[in-house]
mmCIF file of C-alpha atoms in Angstrom:
data_model
loop_
_atom_site.group_PDB
_atom_site.id
_atom_site.type_symbol
_atom_site.label_atom_id
_atom_site.label_comp_id
_atom_site.label_asym_id
_atom_site.label_seq_id
_atom_site.Cartn_x
_atom_site.Cartn_y
_atom_site.Cartn_z
ATOM 1 C CA MET H 14 20.009 27.702 34.289
ATOM 2 C CA ALA H 15 19.031 25.254 31.743
ATOM 3 C CA TYR H 16 18.981 26.157 28.055
ATOM 4 C CA GLU H 17 17.416 24.625 24.997
ATOM 5 C CA GLU H 18 19.013 25.219 21.688
ATOM 6 C CA MET H 19 17.418 25.658 18.124
ATOM 7 C CA LYS H 20 18.251 27.364 14.883
ATOM 8 C CA CYS H 21 17.220 30.769 13.771
ATOM 9 C CA ARG H 22 14.747 30.295 10.743
ATOM 10 C CA LYS H 23 15.890 33.422 9.488
ATOM 11 C CA CYS H 24 19.795 33.640 9.477
ATOM 12 C CA GLY H 25 20.316 30.149 10.369
ATOM 13 C CA LYS H 26 22.334 30.756 13.591
ATOM 14 C CA PRO H 27 22.346 28.894 16.754
ATOM 15 C CA ILE H 28 20.319 30.431 19.783
ATOM 16 C CA GLN H 29 19.333 29.862 22.924
ATOM 17 C CA PHE H 30 15.903 29.451 24.719
ATOM 18 C CA ALA H 31 16.108 29.923 28.682
ATOM 19 C CA GLU H 32 13.900 27.287 30.509
ATOM 20 C CA GLY H 33 10.606 28.763 31.155
ATOM 21 C CA ALA H 34 11.139 32.072 29.104
ATOM 22 C CA PRO H 35 8.338 32.743 27.088
ATOM 23 C CA TRP H 36 9.990 34.325 24.031
ATOM 24 C CA ILE H 37 13.403 34.930 22.675
ATOM 25 C CA ARG H 38 15.204 37.281 20.099
ATOM 26 C CA CYS H 39 18.123 36.028 17.776
ATOM 27 C CA VAL H 40 21.157 38.269 18.670
ATOM 28 C CA TYR H 41 22.517 37.865 15.492
ATOM 29 C CA CYS H 42 19.588 39.104 12.645
ATOM 30 C CA GLY H 43 16.614 40.327 15.989
ATOM 31 C CA ALA H 44 13.845 37.791 14.675
ATOM 32 C CA GLU H 45 11.812 36.863 17.759
ATOM 33 C CA TYR H 46 10.282 33.389 18.651
ATOM 34 C CA THR H 47 7.553 32.528 21.049
ATOM 35 C CA ARG H 48 7.417 29.018 22.911
ATOM 36 C CA THR H 49 4.005 28.340 20.541
ATOM 37 C CA ALA H 50 5.788 25.835 18.564
ATOM 38 C CA LYS H 51 7.711 23.925 21.822
ATOM 39 C CA LYS H 52 4.039 23.421 23.105
ATOM 40 C CA GLU H 53 3.093 22.010 19.645
ATOM 41 C CA LYS H 54 5.784 19.477 19.994
ATOM 42 C CA ALA H 55 4.553 18.271 23.695
ATOM 43 C CA GLY H 56 3.755 14.469 23.201
ATOM 44 C CA GLU H 57 5.509 11.032 23.408
ATOM 45 C CA VAL H 58 6.668 7.917 21.361
ATOM 46 C CA GLN H 59 3.529 5.708 21.431
ATOM 47 C CA PRO H 60 1.344 2.825 19.977
ATOM 48 C CA ILE H 61 -0.714 3.719 17.291
ATOM 49 C CA GLY H 62 -3.226 1.230 15.839
ATOM 50 C CA ASN H 63 -6.513 -0.733 16.485
ATOM 51 C CA GLY H 64 -7.399 -1.602 20.155
ATOM 52 C CA GLY H 65 -4.548 -3.713 21.700
ATOM 53 C CA ASN H 66 -2.835 -4.919 18.284
ATOM 54 C CA PRO H 67 -0.803 -1.495 17.742
ATOM 55 C CA LEU H 68 0.276 -1.157 14.009
ATOM 56 C CA PHE H 69 2.913 1.532 14.435
ATOM 57 C CA GLU H 70 4.931 3.255 16.859
ATOM 58 C CA ALA H 71 5.903 6.892 16.374
ATOM 59 C CA PHE H 72 5.774 10.381 18.005
ATOM 60 C CA LEU H 73 2.200 11.517 18.641
ATOM 61 C CA PRO H 74 2.071 15.381 19.471
ATOM 62 C CA ALA H 75 -0.216 16.072 22.401
ATOM 63 C CA GLY H 76 -3.676 16.890 21.633
ATOM 64 C CA TRP H 77 -3.593 15.295 18.342
ATOM 65 C CA THR H 78 -5.837 12.516 17.139
ATOM 66 C CA TYR H 79 -5.718 10.053 14.341
ATOM 67 C CA ARG H 80 -7.364 7.324 12.347
ATOM 68 C CA ILE H 81 -6.337 4.165 10.343
ATOM 69 C CA ILE H 82 -6.801 4.345 6.451
ATOM 70 C CA GLU H 83 -5.760 2.422 3.622
ATOM 71 C CA ASP H 84 -3.061 3.588 0.783
ATOM 72 C CA GLY H 85 -4.647 1.018 -2.037
ATOM 73 C CA SER H 86 -0.858 0.470 -3.123
ATOM 74 C CA PHE H 87 -1.613 -3.182 -3.110
ATOM 75 C CA SER H 88 1.081 -5.689 -4.370
ATOM 76 C CA SER H 89 1.940 -9.302 -3.471
ATOM 77 C CA LEU H 90 5.110 -8.152 -1.637
ATOM 78 C CA ALA H 91 3.331 -5.926 0.552
ATOM 79 C CA PRO H 92 -0.612 -6.910 0.760
ATOM 80 C CA VAL H 93 -1.452 -4.656 3.654
ATOM 81 C CA CYS H 94 -1.657 -1.125 3.172
ATOM 82 C CA LEU H 95 -3.062 0.391 6.599
ATOM 83 C CA GLY H 96 -1.695 4.234 6.940
ATOM 84 C CA ILE H 97 -2.695 6.943 9.273
ATOM 85 C CA ALA H 98 -4.540 9.996 9.373
ATOM 86 C CA PHE H 99 -3.555 12.515 11.933
ATOM 87 C CA THR H 100 -5.657 15.847 12.877
ATOM 88 C CA GLY H 101 -4.130 18.715 14.835
ATOM 89 C CA PRO H 102 -5.241 22.156 16.229
ATOM 90 C CA GLY H 103 -5.712 24.757 13.715
ATOM 91 C CA GLY H 104 -6.753 22.382 11.247
ATOM 92 C CA VAL H 105 -3.184 20.757 10.673
ATOM 93 C CA GLN H 106 -3.553 17.499 8.540
ATOM 94 C CA MET H 107 -0.467 15.009 8.234
ATOM 95 C CA THR H 108 -1.273 11.574 6.178
ATOM 96 C CA PHE H 109 1.129 8.726 6.750
ATOM 97 C CA LEU H 110 1.063 6.313 3.587
ATOM 98 C CA PRO H 111 3.077 2.783 4.172
ATOM 99 C CA PHE H 112 5.616 0.762 2.461
ATOM 100 C CA ALA H 113 4.742 -0.644 -1.105
ATOM 101 C CA TYR H 114 6.204 -2.350 -3.942
ATOM 102 C CA TYR H 115 6.021 -2.215 -7.676
ATOM 103 C CA LYS H 116 7.131 -3.189 -10.821
ATOM 104 C CA ASP H 117 9.070 -0.315 -13.042
ATOM 105 C CA ALA H 118 6.662 -0.292 -15.917
ATOM 106 C CA ALA H 119 3.395 1.767 -17.083
ATOM 107 C CA VAL H 120 2.479 -1.428 -19.460
ATOM 108 C CA ARG H 121 -1.213 -2.698 -18.546
ATOM 109 C CA ALA H 122 -0.371 -6.191 -17.195
ATOM 110 C CA ASN H 123 -3.946 -7.927 -17.917
ATOM 111 C CA PRO H 124 -6.500 -6.644 -19.984
ATOM 112 C CA PHE H 125 -9.040 -7.644 -17.126
ATOM 113 C CA SER H 126 -7.402 -5.447 -14.696
ATOM 114 C CA PRO H 127 -8.859 -1.914 -14.704
ATOM 115 C CA GLN H 128 -6.237 0.996 -14.459
ATOM 116 C CA SER H 129 -6.486 2.858 -10.830
ATOM 117 C CA VAL H 130 -4.617 6.029 -11.537
ATOM 118 C CA PRO H 131 -2.665 7.595 -14.393
ATOM 119 C CA GLY H 132 0.898 5.607 -14.888
ATOM 120 C CA GLU H 133 -0.026 2.946 -12.469
ATOM 121 C CA GLN H 134 -2.054 -0.680 -12.913
ATOM 122 C CA PHE H 135 -2.818 -3.522 -10.667
ATOM 123 C CA ASP H 136 -2.658 -6.975 -12.426
ATOM 124 C CA GLY H 137 -5.194 -8.965 -10.444
ATOM 125 C CA MET H 138 -4.120 -12.427 -12.004
ATOM 126 C CA SER H 139 -0.286 -11.837 -10.697
ATOM 127 C CA LEU H 140 -1.122 -9.433 -8.052
ATOM 128 C CA VAL H 141 1.634 -6.920 -9.274
ATOM 129 C CA ARG H 142 1.044 -3.282 -9.289
ATOM 130 C CA TYR H 143 2.908 -1.639 -11.887
ATOM 131 C CA ARG H 144 4.192 2.051 -11.512
ATOM 132 C CA LYS H 145 6.732 3.892 -13.356
ATOM 133 C CA ARG H 146 9.879 4.998 -10.793
ATOM 134 C CA ALA H 147 10.109 8.724 -11.374
ATOM 135 C CA ALA H 148 12.785 11.144 -10.014
ATOM 136 C CA LEU H 149 11.859 12.336 -6.433
ATOM 137 C CA PRO H 150 10.482 15.739 -6.987
ATOM 138 C CA GLN H 151 8.436 13.967 -9.638
ATOM 139 C CA TYR H 152 7.260 11.479 -7.660
ATOM 140 C CA ALA H 153 6.591 13.988 -4.432
ATOM 141 C CA TYR H 154 4.113 16.093 -7.125
ATOM 142 C CA GLU H 155 2.309 12.908 -8.201
ATOM 143 C CA ARG H 156 1.561 11.772 -4.925
ATOM 144 C CA ILE H 157 0.614 15.230 -3.317
ATOM 145 C CA ALA H 158 -1.492 15.439 -6.124
ATOM 146 C CA ALA H 159 -3.129 12.216 -5.517
ATOM 147 C CA ILE H 160 -3.641 12.901 -1.588
ATOM 148 C CA THR H 161 -5.207 16.092 -2.082
ATOM 149 C CA LYS H 162 -7.114 15.787 -5.701
ATOM 150 C CA THR H 163 -5.491 18.901 -6.924
ATOM 151 C CA THR H 164 -2.586 19.490 -9.451
ATOM 152 C CA GLN H 165 -2.183 23.089 -8.227
ATOM 153 C CA LEU H 166 0.953 22.562 -6.209
ATOM 154 C CA ARG H 167 4.555 23.694 -5.715
ATOM 155 C CA VAL H 168 7.293 21.414 -4.383
ATOM 156 C CA GLU H 169 10.464 22.350 -3.175
ATOM 157 C CA PRO H 170 13.387 20.298 -2.392
ATOM 158 C CA MET H 171 14.766 20.330 1.059
ATOM 159 C CA ASP H 172 17.742 18.924 3.117
ATOM 160 C CA ALA H 173 16.530 15.132 3.861
ATOM 161 C CA GLY H 174 19.314 14.404 6.504
ATOM 162 C CA VAL H 175 16.513 13.574 8.831
ATOM 163 C CA LEU H 176 15.921 10.594 6.565
ATOM 164 C CA LYS H 177 19.379 9.176 6.680
ATOM 165 C CA GLU H 178 18.525 6.216 9.291
ATOM 166 C CA LYS H 179 15.168 5.509 7.809
ATOM 167 C CA ALA H 180 17.117 4.889 4.366
ATOM 168 C CA ALA H 181 19.461 2.522 5.610
ATOM 169 C CA TRP H 182 16.534 0.521 7.555
ATOM 170 C CA PHE H 183 14.588 0.341 4.357
ATOM 171 C CA GLY H 184 17.486 -0.805 2.211
ATOM 172 C CA ARG H 185 18.014 -3.826 4.395
ATOM 173 C CA GLU H 186 14.240 -4.482 4.162
ATOM 174 C CA ALA H 187 13.710 -4.000 0.543
ATOM 175 C CA GLY H 188 17.266 -5.739 -0.435
ATOM 176 C CA GLN H 189 15.289 -9.048 1.180
ATOM 177 C CA LYS H 190 12.118 -8.064 -0.762
ATOM 178 C CA LEU H 191 13.786 -7.226 -4.597
ATOM 179 C CA GLN H 192 16.128 -9.946 -4.098
ATOM 180 C CA GLY H 193 19.119 -8.316 -4.965
ATOM 181 C CA ALA H 194 21.522 -5.126 -3.969
ATOM 182 C CA VAL H 195 19.603 -1.767 -3.766
ATOM 183 C CA HIS H 196 19.993 1.712 -3.621
ATOM 184 C CA THR H 197 18.282 3.957 -1.317
ATOM 185 C CA GLU H 198 17.230 7.690 -1.982
ATOM 186 C CA GLN H 199 15.515 10.022 0.663
ATOM 187 C CA GLY H 200 13.579 13.256 0.004
ATOM 188 C CA LYS H 201 12.175 15.966 1.964
ATOM 189 C CA PHE H 202 10.197 18.691 0.336
ATOM 190 C CA ARG H 203 8.275 22.249 1.065
ATOM 191 C CA VAL H 204 4.953 21.861 -0.331
ATOM 192 C CA GLN H 205 2.305 24.662 -1.062
ATOM 193 C CA VAL H 206 -1.157 23.208 -2.255
ATOM 194 C CA PHE H 207 -4.044 25.375 -3.750
ATOM 195 C CA ALA H 208 -7.536 23.882 -3.334
ATOM 196 C CA GLU H 209 -10.908 25.085 -2.778
ATOM 197 C CA GLY H 210 -9.576 28.822 -3.089
ATOM 198 C CA ARG H 211 -7.366 28.591 -0.109
ATOM 199 C CA SER H 212 -3.541 27.686 0.123
ATOM 200 C CA PHE H 213 -2.067 25.077 2.392
ATOM 201 C CA ARG H 214 1.699 24.889 3.449
ATOM 202 C CA GLY H 215 3.545 22.109 4.834
ATOM 203 C CA TYR H 216 6.210 19.061 3.983
ATOM 204 C CA PHE H 217 6.361 15.977 2.205
ATOM 205 C CA ALA H 218 8.895 12.964 2.552
ATOM 206 C CA THR H 219 9.472 9.814 1.654
ATOM 207 C CA VAL H 220 12.211 6.908 1.257
ATOM 208 C CA GLN H 221 12.638 4.869 -2.097
ATOM 209 C CA ALA H 222 15.103 1.887 -2.528
ATOM 210 C CA TYR H 223 15.371 0.363 -6.318
ATOM 211 C CA LEU H 224 17.427 -1.907 -7.997
ATOM 212 C CA ASP H 225 20.058 -0.672 -10.842
ATOM 213 C CA PRO H 226 19.635 -2.654 -13.799
ATOM 214 C CA GLY H 227 23.036 -1.733 -15.133
ATOM 215 C CA GLU H 228 24.614 -3.037 -12.020
ATOM 216 C CA ARG H 229 23.146 -6.801 -11.728
ATOM 217 C CA THR H 230 25.482 -9.643 -11.937
ATOM 218 C CA ARG H 231 24.970 -12.298 -13.965
ATOM 219 C CA THR H 232 23.165 -14.252 -11.536
ATOM 220 C CA ASP H 233 21.025 -11.529 -10.718
ATOM 221 C CA ALA H 234 20.125 -11.474 -13.979
ATOM 222 C CA GLY H 235 19.472 -15.338 -14.464
ATOM 223 C CA ARG H 236 17.229 -15.417 -11.560
ATOM 224 C CA ASP H 237 14.889 -12.769 -12.892
ATOM 225 C CA PHE H 238 15.137 -14.631 -16.115
ATOM 226 C CA LEU H 239 13.961 -17.782 -14.298
ATOM 227 C CA LYS H 240 11.259 -15.841 -12.605
ATOM 228 C CA LYS H 241 10.065 -14.723 -15.896
ATOM 229 C CA GLY H 242 9.832 -18.092 -17.186
ATOM 230 C CA MET H 243 7.865 -19.184 -13.858
ATOM 231 C CA ALA H 244 5.725 -16.296 -14.424
ATOM 232 C CA PHE H 245 5.006 -17.441 -18.203
ATOM 233 C CA LEU H 246 4.258 -20.905 -16.875
ATOM 234 C CA GLY H 247 2.267 -19.781 -13.805
ATOM 235 C CA ALA H 248 0.025 -17.425 -16.136
ATOM 236 C CA MET H 249 -1.263 -20.848 -18.145
ATOM 237 C CA TYR H 250 -2.229 -22.358 -14.953
ATOM 238 C CA GLY H 251 -3.643 -19.438 -13.166
ATOM 239 C CA ILE H 252 -0.880 -18.925 -10.660
ATOM 240 C CA GLY H 253 0.442 -15.235 -10.243
ATOM 241 C CA GLY H 254 2.539 -13.273 -8.306
ATOM 242 C CA MET H 255 5.864 -14.591 -9.827
ATOM 243 C CA ALA H 256 6.940 -11.512 -11.544
ATOM 244 C CA SER H 257 9.597 -9.792 -10.301
ATOM 245 C CA TYR H 258 9.958 -6.068 -8.403
ATOM 246 C CA ASP H 259 12.199 -3.344 -9.062
ATOM 247 C CA TRP H 260 11.441 -0.906 -6.744
ATOM 248 C CA GLY H 261 9.718 0.199 -3.509
ATOM 249 C CA LYS H 262 8.834 2.953 -1.007
ATOM 250 C CA ALA H 263 9.298 2.612 2.911
ATOM 251 C CA PHE H 264 6.383 5.177 3.245
ATOM 252 C CA ASP H 265 4.845 8.863 2.245
ATOM 253 C CA VAL H 266 4.273 11.664 4.867
ATOM 254 C CA LEU H 267 2.457 14.656 3.891
ATOM 255 C CA LEU H 268 1.908 17.480 6.726
ATOM 256 C CA LEU H 269 -0.148 20.612 5.489
ATOM 257 C CA THR H 270 -1.814 23.453 7.590
ATOM 258 C CA PRO H 271 -4.120 25.833 6.534
ATOM 259 C CA GLU H 272 -3.141 28.602 8.512
ATOM 260 C CA GLY H 273 0.026 29.839 10.633
ATOM 261 C CA ASP H 274 3.699 29.583 9.660
ATOM 262 C CA PRO H 275 4.175 25.737 8.551
ATOM 263 C CA ALA H 276 7.737 25.639 9.999
ATOM 264 C CA GLU H 277 6.229 25.763 13.502
ATOM 265 C CA TYR H 278 5.061 22.256 12.663
ATOM 266 C CA GLU H 279 8.680 21.037 11.361
ATOM 267 C CA MET H 280 9.858 19.955 14.216
ATOM 268 C CA ILE H 281 6.491 17.810 14.721
ATOM 269 C CA PHE H 282 7.145 16.335 11.240
ATOM 270 C CA ASP H 283 10.934 15.717 11.684
ATOM 271 C CA GLU H 284 10.405 13.906 14.799
ATOM 272 C CA PHE H 285 7.880 11.879 13.669
ATOM 273 C CA LEU H 286 9.936 10.773 10.601
ATOM 274 C CA ARG H 287 12.884 9.683 13.147
ATOM 275 C CA THR H 288 10.391 7.624 15.262
ATOM 276 C CA ILE H 289 7.930 6.197 12.849
ATOM 277 C CA ALA H 290 8.321 2.334 13.330
ATOM 278 C CA TYR H 291 6.251 -0.825 11.716
ATOM 279 C CA SER H 292 5.057 -2.929 14.655
ATOM 280 C CA PRO H 293 5.586 -6.940 14.588
ATOM 281 C CA TYR H 294 1.723 -7.225 14.762
ATOM 282 C CA TYR H 295 1.900 -5.235 10.673
ATOM 283 C CA TYR H 296 4.381 -7.778 9.687
ATOM 284 C CA ALA H 297 2.417 -10.560 11.401
ATOM 285 C CA MET H 298 -0.551 -9.297 9.323
ATOM 286 C CA GLN H 299 1.652 -9.068 6.296
ATOM 287 C CA GLU H 300 2.928 -12.752 6.438
ATOM 288 C CA ALA H 301 -0.928 -13.798 6.844
ATOM 289 C CA GLU H 302 -1.910 -12.379 3.966
ATOM 290 C CA LEU H 303 1.072 -13.550 2.108
ATOM 291 C CA ARG H 304 0.313 -17.239 3.013
ATOM 292 C CA ARG H 305 -3.549 -17.049 1.940
ATOM 293 C CA THR H 306 -2.259 -15.149 -1.322
ATOM 294 C CA GLU H 307 -0.175 -18.002 -2.151
ATOM 295 C CA GLN H 308 -2.848 -20.381 -1.226
ATOM 296 C CA VAL H 309 -5.360 -18.807 -3.258
ATOM 297 C CA GLN H 310 -2.816 -19.023 -6.419
ATOM 298 C CA ILE H 311 -2.170 -22.688 -5.738
ATOM 299 C CA ASN H 312 -5.845 -23.054 -5.846
ATOM 300 C CA GLY H 313 -5.825 -21.351 -8.857
ATOM 301 C CA ALA H 314 -3.884 -23.770 -10.635
ATOM 302 C CA MET H 315 -5.588 -27.130 -9.269
ATOM 303 C CA GLN H 316 -9.036 -25.545 -10.923
ATOM 304 C CA ARG H 317 -7.405 -24.778 -14.185
ATOM 305 C CA GLN H 318 -6.612 -28.656 -14.610
ATOM 306 C CA GLN H 319 -9.889 -29.873 -13.561
ATOM 307 C CA ASN H 320 -12.972 -30.465 -15.995
ATOM 308 C CA ALA H 321 -14.823 -27.263 -16.609
ATOM 309 C CA ILE H 322 -17.985 -28.465 -15.102
ATOM 310 C CA ARG H 323 -16.531 -30.401 -12.132
ATOM 311 C CA SER H 324 -16.878 -28.760 -8.651
ATOM 312 C CA SER H 325 -14.354 -26.023 -7.808
ATOM 313 C CA GLN H 326 -12.636 -25.833 -4.284
ATOM 314 C CA GLN H 327 -14.091 -22.967 -2.245
ATOM 315 C CA ILE H 328 -11.328 -20.740 -1.157
ATOM 316 C CA SER H 329 -11.219 -20.283 2.401
ATOM 317 C CA ARG H 330 -11.168 -16.489 3.543
ATOM 318 C CA THR H 331 -10.307 -17.605 7.163
ATOM 319 C CA LEU H 332 -6.935 -18.045 8.577
ATOM 320 C CA SER H 333 -7.638 -19.604 12.249
ATOM 321 C CA GLU H 334 -3.907 -19.318 13.418
ATOM 322 C CA THR H 335 -4.146 -15.581 12.941
ATOM 323 C CA SER H 336 -7.634 -14.689 13.430
ATOM 324 C CA ASP H 337 -6.447 -12.666 16.349
ATOM 325 C CA ILE H 338 -4.386 -10.268 14.590
ATOM 326 C CA VAL H 339 -6.662 -9.689 11.844
ATOM 327 C CA ASN H 340 -9.120 -6.650 12.345
ATOM 328 C CA GLN H 341 -12.271 -5.917 10.405
ATOM 329 C CA ALA H 342 -10.624 -3.256 7.975
ATOM 330 C CA TYR H 343 -8.267 -5.570 6.894
ATOM 331 C CA TRP H 344 -10.566 -8.191 6.104
ATOM 332 C CA ASP H 345 -12.861 -5.784 4.167
ATOM 333 C CA ARG H 346 -10.124 -5.295 1.867
ATOM 334 C CA SER H 347 -9.305 -9.010 1.663
ATOM 335 C CA GLU H 348 -12.550 -10.280 0.466
ATOM 336 C CA ARG H 349 -12.632 -7.523 -2.073
ATOM 337 C CA MET H 350 -9.659 -8.641 -3.726
ATOM 338 C CA ASP H 351 -10.703 -12.324 -3.316
ATOM 339 C CA ARG H 352 -13.578 -11.280 -5.329
ATOM 340 C CA VAL H 353 -11.553 -9.334 -8.052
ATOM 341 C CA TRP H 354 -9.078 -12.544 -8.309
ATOM 342 C CA GLU H 355 -12.162 -14.475 -8.844
ATOM 343 C CA LYS H 356 -13.844 -12.763 -11.674
ATOM 344 C CA ASN H 357 -10.597 -12.125 -13.303
ATOM 345 C CA SER H 358 -9.926 -15.657 -13.219
ATOM 346 C CA GLU H 359 -13.337 -16.770 -14.287
ATOM 347 C CA ALA H 360 -12.846 -14.270 -17.410
ATOM 348 C CA VAL H 361 -9.196 -15.698 -18.196
ATOM 349 C CA ARG H 362 -10.438 -19.501 -17.844
ATOM 350 C CA GLY H 363 -13.663 -19.027 -19.775
ATOM 351 C CA VAL H 364 -15.982 -20.542 -17.473
ATOM 352 C CA ASN H 365 -19.184 -19.076 -15.501
ATOM 353 C CA SER H 366 -19.904 -20.187 -11.999
ATOM 354 C CA TYR H 367 -23.253 -22.384 -11.373
ATOM 355 C CA THR H 368 -24.653 -23.132 -8.171
ATOM 356 C CA ASP H 369 -27.316 -25.986 -7.260
ATOM 357 C CA SER H 370 -30.453 -26.050 -4.945
ATOM 358 C CA THR H 371 -27.947 -27.291 -1.786
ATOM 359 C CA GLY H 372 -25.672 -24.155 -2.290
ATOM 360 C CA ARG H 373 -22.733 -26.192 -3.721
ATOM 361 C CA GLN H 374 -20.738 -24.592 -6.560
ATOM 362 C CA TYR H 375 -19.714 -25.836 -9.832
ATOM 363 C CA GLU H 376 -18.111 -24.159 -12.993
ATOM 364 C CA ALA H 377 -19.063 -24.620 -16.779
ATOM 365 C CA ASP H 378 -17.664 -23.391 -20.123
ATOM 366 C CA VAL H 379 -18.853 -19.981 -20.980
ATOM 367 C CA ALA H 380 -20.276 -21.941 -24.540
ATOM 368 C CA TYR H 381 -23.316 -22.905 -22.184
ATOM 369 C CA ASP H 382 -26.193 -21.021 -21.756
ATOM 370 C CA HIS H 383 -27.426 -23.793 -19.596
ATOM 371 C CA VAL H 384 -25.976 -26.186 -17.384
ATOM 372 C CA TYR H 385 -28.084 -29.620 -15.993
ATOM 373 C CA ARG H 386 -26.965 -32.127 -13.125
ATOM 374 C CA HIS H 387 -27.479 -35.918 -12.512
ATOM 375 C CA GLY H 388 -26.415 -37.263 -9.362
ATOM 376 C CA ASP H 389 -23.083 -36.420 -8.102
ATOM 377 C CA ASP H 390 -21.098 -36.538 -11.066
ATOM 378 C CA THR H 391 -23.254 -36.394 -14.465
ATOM 379 C CA PHE H 392 -23.615 -33.185 -16.262
ATOM 380 C CA ALA H 393 -24.982 -31.772 -19.414
ATOM 381 C CA GLY H 394 -25.017 -28.168 -21.288
ATOM 382 C CA SER H 395 -27.027 -26.586 -23.127
ATOM 383 C CA LYS H 396 -26.537 -23.603 -25.770
ATOM 384 C CA ASN H 397 -30.248 -22.613 -26.019
ATOM 385 C CA GLY H 398 -32.054 -24.055 -23.166
ATOM 386 C CA SER H 399 -34.488 -26.318 -25.165
ATOM 387 C CA VAL H 400 -33.386 -29.768 -24.083
ATOM 388 C CA ASP H 401 -36.007 -31.480 -21.734
ATOM 389 C CA LEU H 402 -34.110 -34.076 -20.022
ATOM 390 C CA GLY H 403 -36.585 -35.169 -17.683
ATOM 391 C CA PRO H 404 -37.675 -34.317 -13.855
ATOM 392 C CA GLU H 405 -34.339 -36.365 -12.501
ATOM 393 C CA TRP H 406 -32.250 -33.592 -14.015
ATOM 394 C CA GLU H 407 -31.701 -30.582 -12.170
ATOM 395 C CA GLU H 408 -30.878 -27.206 -13.601
ATOM 396 C CA LEU H 409 -28.064 -25.300 -12.155
ATOM 397 C CA LYS H 410 -28.326 -21.464 -10.908
ATOM 398 C CA ARG H 411 -25.905 -19.153 -12.618
ATOM 399 C CA GLY H 412 -23.860 -17.243 -10.221
#
């Protein structure tokens, strides 16, 4: 007869489940178990994503549904932030948030950039997200609070051995992104959340990688100094994204259930952690967005050197060579970030946008309230609009 081995949750001793048996009693402590957990686990590793372009591959329990969501942890090293929200039987919810990178500081980098959440800022010019790196228990508390929209919660560390392989993988990935030797940490936590008069219990897991400033070589320090110098010059010409990063997360995963014993879902949670992987399509989206971001920065440098009232180039929002791998949610977020960058750029450079009767766009110094055009390359500005240049002159419309 075939047997399935499991560990008793009460005494920790190994026990065997006979194939087809509906229940079992632990011979050491007498605790009884049914096959409920086994039924919940039934499922398989499969592609997860939109249409024929899977974003991830992971274990998905039978009967569970999912939808693609956005994390919002945008940075120039990980500009695509698509995650997954799962729904299971009995109201169980599991949220997967993707990898992101941060600068280890809680200082506002750009006065024109709004602060998103306490302790975290996004610089629209450099496209860098600033977030102070915290110890794993504190980080877990902050992330769970942000996901559940409540601070009434408890976090208890657990054995995180199930994340060992994922930590090794992310150490290699982050080492290339952060350009240096990195340390990795993995954390798994038992969680209890109090919200809307109810108690939810479950699990949270994360993997982090970070550079240790105390162990950087002189070469590393020199490269970082060069980056900071380039970032300073880049800021003068409207180029961002040169600042170095200090740490990143491989993912955050939170499972909560409003009823029953959360231990019944721990094997599902662990199986998901072991199998979750980013697809080649996800990485292709990252590379496409990185190239687009670089083009935005280059165009920004060119515009800074042009005359304030000469026509500026329209930044293309289309990557024709990757159009077959870009979904609508990705483009919606990209367009919003383009708008944020454009308005920040105008404010920093001291210009306003104008449009002529044909729809052609121009930029002019904020000192002028009215701007006029004659022909293709002759312009005039007025501070009070009282000038009368004649019918051959067209007043441009403020954008």
